[in-house]
Tab-separated table of N, CA, C and O in Angstrom:
chain	number	residue	atom	x	y	z
R	702	MET	N	0.819	-1.174	0.000
R	702	MET	CA	0.000	0.000	0.000
R	702	MET	C	0.877	1.257	0.000
R	702	MET	O	0.605	2.187	-0.730
R	703	VAL	N	1.895	1.297	0.807
R	703	VAL	CA	2.801	2.443	0.842
R	703	VAL	C	3.494	2.592	-0.516
R	703	VAL	O	3.604	3.691	-1.052
R	704	ALA	N	3.938	1.454	-1.080
R	704	ALA	CA	4.624	1.491	-2.375
R	704	ALA	C	3.713	2.065	-3.453
R	704	ALA	O	4.138	2.895	-4.252
R	705	ALA	N	2.454	1.639	-3.485
R	705	ALA	CA	1.522	2.133	-4.497
R	705	ALA	C	1.302	3.643	-4.356
R	705	ALA	O	1.272	4.366	-5.360
R	706	LEU	N	1.176	4.118	-3.144
R	706	LEU	CA	0.991	5.553	-2.913
R	706	LEU	C	2.215	6.341	-3.387
R	706	LEU	O	2.082	7.344	-4.101
R	707	LEU	N	3.393	5.889	-3.015
R	707	LEU	CA	4.611	6.592	-3.422
R	707	LEU	C	4.820	6.541	-4.933
R	707	LEU	O	5.231	7.532	-5.544
R	708	GLU	N	4.525	5.393	-5.546
R	708	GLU	CA	4.661	5.283	-6.994
R	708	GLU	C	3.682	6.199	-7.715
R	708	GLU	O	4.013	6.776	-8.747
R	709	SER	N	2.484	6.369	-7.161
R	709	SER	CA	1.502	7.277	-7.782
R	709	SER	C	1.977	8.725	-7.747
R	709	SER	O	1.545	9.544	-8.537
R	710	GLU	N	2.907	9.015	-6.835
R	710	GLU	CA	3.482	10.361	-6.725
R	710	GLU	C	4.795	10.496	-7.493
R	710	GLU	O	5.472	11.507	-7.389
R	711	GLY	N	5.186	9.438	-8.203
R	711	GLY	CA	6.371	9.517	-9.044
R	711	GLY	C	7.631	8.896	-8.468
R	711	GLY	O	8.692	8.976	-9.083
R	712	SER	N	7.556	8.274	-7.308
R	712	SER	CA	8.731	7.621	-6.721
R	712	SER	C	8.979	6.290	-7.409
R	712	SER	O	8.060	5.644	-7.896
R	713	ARG	N	10.242	5.872	-7.436
R	713	ARG	CA	10.597	4.557	-7.971
R	713	ARG	C	10.767	3.599	-6.817
R	713	ARG	O	11.311	3.951	-5.782
R	714	ARG	N	10.341	2.369	-7.039
R	714	ARG	CA	10.481	1.352	-6.006
R	714	ARG	C	11.505	0.327	-6.450
R	714	ARG	O	11.526	-0.103	-7.585
R	715	ARG	N	12.356	-0.040	-5.539
R	715	ARG	CA	13.317	-1.119	-5.756
R	715	ARG	C	13.153	-2.081	-4.599
R	715	ARG	O	13.035	-1.670	-3.453
R	716	SER	N	13.159	-3.332	-4.910
R	716	SER	CA	13.115	-4.319	-3.835
R	716	SER	C	13.966	-5.508	-4.253
R	716	SER	O	14.278	-5.669	-5.423
R	717	GLY	N	14.326	-6.301	-3.299
R	717	GLY	CA	15.116	-7.474	-3.613
R	717	GLY	C	16.063	-7.821	-2.497
R	717	GLY	O	15.822	-7.506	-1.342
R	718	GLU	N	17.135	-8.456	-2.848
R	718	GLU	CA	18.114	-8.926	-1.885
R	718	GLU	C	18.777	-7.742	-1.176
R	718	GLU	O	19.146	-6.751	-1.780
R	719	ARG	N	18.954	-7.863	0.135
R	719	ARG	CA	19.491	-6.746	0.920
R	719	ARG	C	20.887	-6.329	0.488
R	719	ARG	O	21.186	-5.150	0.391
R	720	SER	N	21.750	-7.293	0.205
R	720	SER	CA	23.105	-6.916	-0.199
R	720	SER	C	23.066	-6.150	-1.517
R	720	SER	O	23.834	-5.214	-1.722
R	721	ALA	N	22.158	-6.532	-2.415
R	721	ALA	CA	22.008	-5.797	-3.671
R	721	ALA	C	21.454	-4.406	-3.388
R	721	ALA	O	21.836	-3.438	-4.046
R	722	GLY	N	20.559	-4.296	-2.409
R	722	GLY	CA	19.989	-2.996	-2.062
R	722	GLY	C	21.031	-2.027	-1.541
R	722	GLY	O	21.029	-0.843	-1.891
R	723	VAL	N	21.953	-2.508	-0.732
R	723	VAL	CA	23.034	-1.662	-0.218
R	723	VAL	C	23.931	-1.230	-1.380
R	723	VAL	O	24.321	-0.071	-1.480
R	724	ALA	N	24.203	-2.150	-2.292
R	724	ALA	CA	25.014	-1.810	-3.466
R	724	ALA	C	24.300	-0.780	-4.336
R	724	ALA	O	24.928	0.132	-4.880
R	725	GLU	N	22.975	-0.896	-4.472
R	725	GLU	CA	22.205	0.078	-5.248
R	725	GLU	C	22.279	1.457	-4.606
R	725	GLU	O	22.352	2.467	-5.305
R	726	VAL	N	22.253	1.523	-3.300
R	726	VAL	CA	22.368	2.804	-2.600
R	726	VAL	C	23.716	3.442	-2.925
R	726	VAL	O	23.791	4.645	-3.202
R	727	GLU	N	24.760	2.644	-2.909
R	727	GLU	CA	26.094	3.168	-3.242
R	727	GLU	C	26.145	3.674	-4.680
R	727	GLU	O	26.714	4.715	-4.966
R	728	ARG	N	25.522	2.937	-5.587
R	728	ARG	CA	25.585	3.252	-7.012
R	728	ARG	C	24.629	4.371	-7.413
R	728	ARG	O	24.984	5.274	-8.163
R	729	ASP	N	23.382	4.319	-6.916
R	729	ASP	CA	22.327	5.207	-7.412
R	729	ASP	C	22.044	6.421	-6.545
R	729	ASP	O	21.348	7.327	-6.978
R	730	ALA	N	22.527	6.444	-5.312
R	730	ALA	CA	22.314	7.561	-4.388
R	730	ALA	C	20.845	8.007	-4.342
R	730	ALA	O	20.504	9.096	-4.777
R	731	PRO	N	19.958	7.169	-3.789
R	731	PRO	CA	18.539	7.547	-3.705
R	731	PRO	C	18.329	8.694	-2.719
R	731	PRO	O	19.215	9.020	-1.917
R	732	ASP	N	17.158	9.306	-2.791
R	732	ASP	CA	16.810	10.392	-1.880
R	732	ASP	C	16.503	9.878	-0.479
R	732	ASP	O	16.718	10.581	0.507
R	733	ALA	N	15.964	8.661	-0.396
R	733	ALA	CA	15.598	8.066	0.887
R	733	ALA	C	15.382	6.564	0.683
R	733	ALA	O	15.243	6.099	-0.446
R	734	VAL	N	15.343	5.835	1.792
R	734	VAL	CA	15.088	4.397	1.760
R	734	VAL	C	14.001	4.074	2.775
R	734	VAL	O	14.037	4.554	3.911
R	735	LEU	N	13.017	3.269	2.355
R	735	LEU	CA	12.028	2.698	3.264
R	735	LEU	C	12.463	1.268	3.509
R	735	LEU	O	12.694	0.511	2.569
R	736	LEU	N	12.571	0.884	4.767
R	736	LEU	CA	13.160	-0.403	5.123
R	736	LEU	C	12.257	-1.122	6.117
R	736	LEU	O	11.811	-0.525	7.097
R	737	ASP	N	11.979	-2.393	5.851
R	737	ASP	CA	11.148	-3.197	6.742
R	737	ASP	C	12.002	-3.740	7.881
R	737	ASP	O	13.108	-4.239	7.661
R	738	LEU	N	11.512	-3.643	9.097
R	738	LEU	CA	12.230	-4.136	10.265
R	738	LEU	C	12.361	-5.657	10.251
R	738	LEU	O	13.406	-6.208	10.561
R	739	MET	N	11.293	-6.339	9.879
R	739	MET	CA	11.261	-7.802	9.918
R	739	MET	C	11.358	-8.349	8.499
R	739	MET	O	10.365	-8.432	7.793
R	740	MET	N	12.560	-8.731	8.072
R	740	MET	CA	12.766	-9.268	6.734
R	740	MET	C	13.209	-10.715	6.848
R	740	MET	O	14.287	-10.991	7.387
R	741	PRO	N	12.377	-11.653	6.381
R	741	PRO	CA	12.732	-13.069	6.505
R	741	PRO	C	13.883	-13.454	5.578
R	741	PRO	O	14.103	-12.831	4.549
R	742	GLY	N	14.612	-14.473	5.978
R	742	GLY	CA	15.625	-15.040	5.112
R	742	GLY	C	16.933	-14.288	5.031
R	742	GLY	O	17.630	-14.360	4.031
R	743	GLY	N	17.288	-13.566	6.045
R	743	GLY	CA	18.555	-12.855	5.997
R	743	GLY	C	18.656	-11.860	7.126
R	743	GLY	O	17.906	-11.941	8.092
R	744	PRO	N	19.546	-10.912	6.990
R	744	PRO	CA	19.684	-9.894	8.035
R	744	PRO	C	18.374	-9.136	8.219
R	744	PRO	O	17.643	-8.920	7.256
R	745	ASP	N	18.077	-8.769	9.443
R	745	ASP	CA	16.857	-8.001	9.684
R	745	ASP	C	17.082	-6.537	9.306
R	745	ASP	O	18.163	-6.138	8.858
R	746	GLY	N	16.042	-5.746	9.468
R	746	GLY	CA	16.119	-4.342	9.098
R	746	GLY	C	17.172	-3.555	9.849
R	746	GLY	O	17.807	-2.664	9.280
R	747	LEU	N	17.402	-3.891	11.113
R	747	LEU	CA	18.419	-3.162	11.880
R	747	LEU	C	19.826	-3.432	11.356
R	747	LEU	O	20.646	-2.517	11.251
R	748	ALA	N	20.102	-4.687	10.998
R	748	ALA	CA	21.415	-5.014	10.432
R	748	ALA	C	21.599	-4.328	9.082
R	748	ALA	O	22.679	-3.817	8.774
R	749	THR	N	20.540	-4.294	8.292
R	749	THR	CA	20.606	-3.623	6.992
R	749	THR	C	20.783	-2.124	7.178
R	749	THR	O	21.546	-1.483	6.450
R	750	LEU	N	20.119	-1.555	8.172
R	750	LEU	CA	20.276	-0.134	8.481
R	750	LEU	C	21.730	0.177	8.815
R	750	LEU	O	22.281	1.181	8.346
R	751	GLU	N	22.366	-0.671	9.602
R	751	GLU	CA	23.788	-0.471	9.936
R	751	GLU	C	24.647	-0.450	8.680
R	751	GLU	O	25.530	0.396	8.535
R	752	GLN	N	24.382	-1.372	7.750
R	752	GLN	CA	25.134	-1.408	6.491
R	752	GLN	C	24.889	-0.135	5.684
R	752	GLN	O	25.826	0.446	5.130
R	753	LEU	N	23.637	0.274	5.599
R	753	LEU	CA	23.302	1.484	4.840
R	753	LEU	C	23.995	2.708	5.420
R	753	LEU	O	24.513	3.557	4.682
R	754	LYS	N	24.021	2.827	6.730
R	754	LYS	CA	24.614	3.999	7.366
R	754	LYS	C	26.134	4.039	7.210
R	754	LYS	O	26.731	5.104	7.234
R	755	ARG	N	26.747	2.868	7.010
R	755	ARG	CA	28.189	2.842	6.737
R	755	ARG	C	28.491	3.386	5.339
R	755	ARG	O	29.473	4.097	5.150
R	756	VAL	N	27.649	3.047	4.372
R	756	VAL	CA	27.922	3.472	2.990
R	756	VAL	C	27.328	4.834	2.655
R	756	VAL	O	27.805	5.510	1.750
R	757	ALA	N	26.269	5.231	3.386
R	757	ALA	CA	25.611	6.517	3.104
R	757	ALA	C	25.103	7.113	4.418
R	757	ALA	O	23.910	7.061	4.716
R	758	PRO	N	25.999	7.668	5.226
R	758	PRO	CA	25.619	8.107	6.578
R	758	PRO	C	24.546	9.196	6.627
R	758	PRO	O	23.821	9.287	7.611
R	759	ASP	N	24.414	9.993	5.581
R	759	ASP	CA	23.423	11.063	5.597
R	759	ASP	C	22.106	10.695	4.923
R	759	ASP	O	21.191	11.512	4.842
R	760	LEU	N	21.987	9.477	4.426
R	760	LEU	CA	20.787	9.021	3.736
R	760	LEU	C	19.626	8.878	4.717
R	760	LEU	O	19.747	8.157	5.700
R	761	PRO	N	18.495	9.526	4.438
R	761	PRO	CA	17.321	9.316	5.299
R	761	PRO	C	16.782	7.899	5.115
R	761	PRO	O	16.582	7.440	3.984
R	762	VAL	N	16.566	7.201	6.215
R	762	VAL	CA	16.024	5.843	6.191
R	762	VAL	C	14.807	5.808	7.113
R	762	VAL	O	14.896	6.223	8.277
R	763	VAL	N	13.693	5.325	6.583
R	763	VAL	CA	12.481	5.129	7.370
R	763	VAL	C	12.379	3.644	7.634
R	763	VAL	O	12.266	2.847	6.688
R	764	LEU	N	12.427	3.252	8.894
R	764	LEU	CA	12.348	1.850	9.287
R	764	LEU	C	10.911	1.563	9.709
R	764	LEU	O	10.383	2.227	10.604
R	765	MET	N	10.276	0.602	9.027
R	765	MET	CA	8.863	0.302	9.283
R	765	MET	C	8.702	-1.164	9.657
R	765	MET	O	9.592	-1.966	9.390
R	766	SER	N	7.552	-1.486	10.218
R	766	SER	CA	7.204	-2.859	10.495
R	766	SER	C	5.693	-3.019	10.405
R	766	SER	O	4.946	-2.110	10.747
R	767	GLY	N	5.279	-4.169	9.878
R	767	GLY	CA	3.850	-4.446	9.724
R	767	GLY	C	3.215	-4.626	11.061
R	767	GLY	O	2.103	-4.389	11.351
């Protein structure tokens, strides 16, 4: 639902493997990241947040959970 609202306003959505997401942040320099706290099958949102903050310390990150 959040993705559909943001896309209707012109935002691009990327999803997928967390390590690829961190690499995309390094490569594409997005304006912000929406991150789920509970992500099955790998590092949780807090671990991913730590990785993101190492590569892009000033990047706004919104951490959400269902």
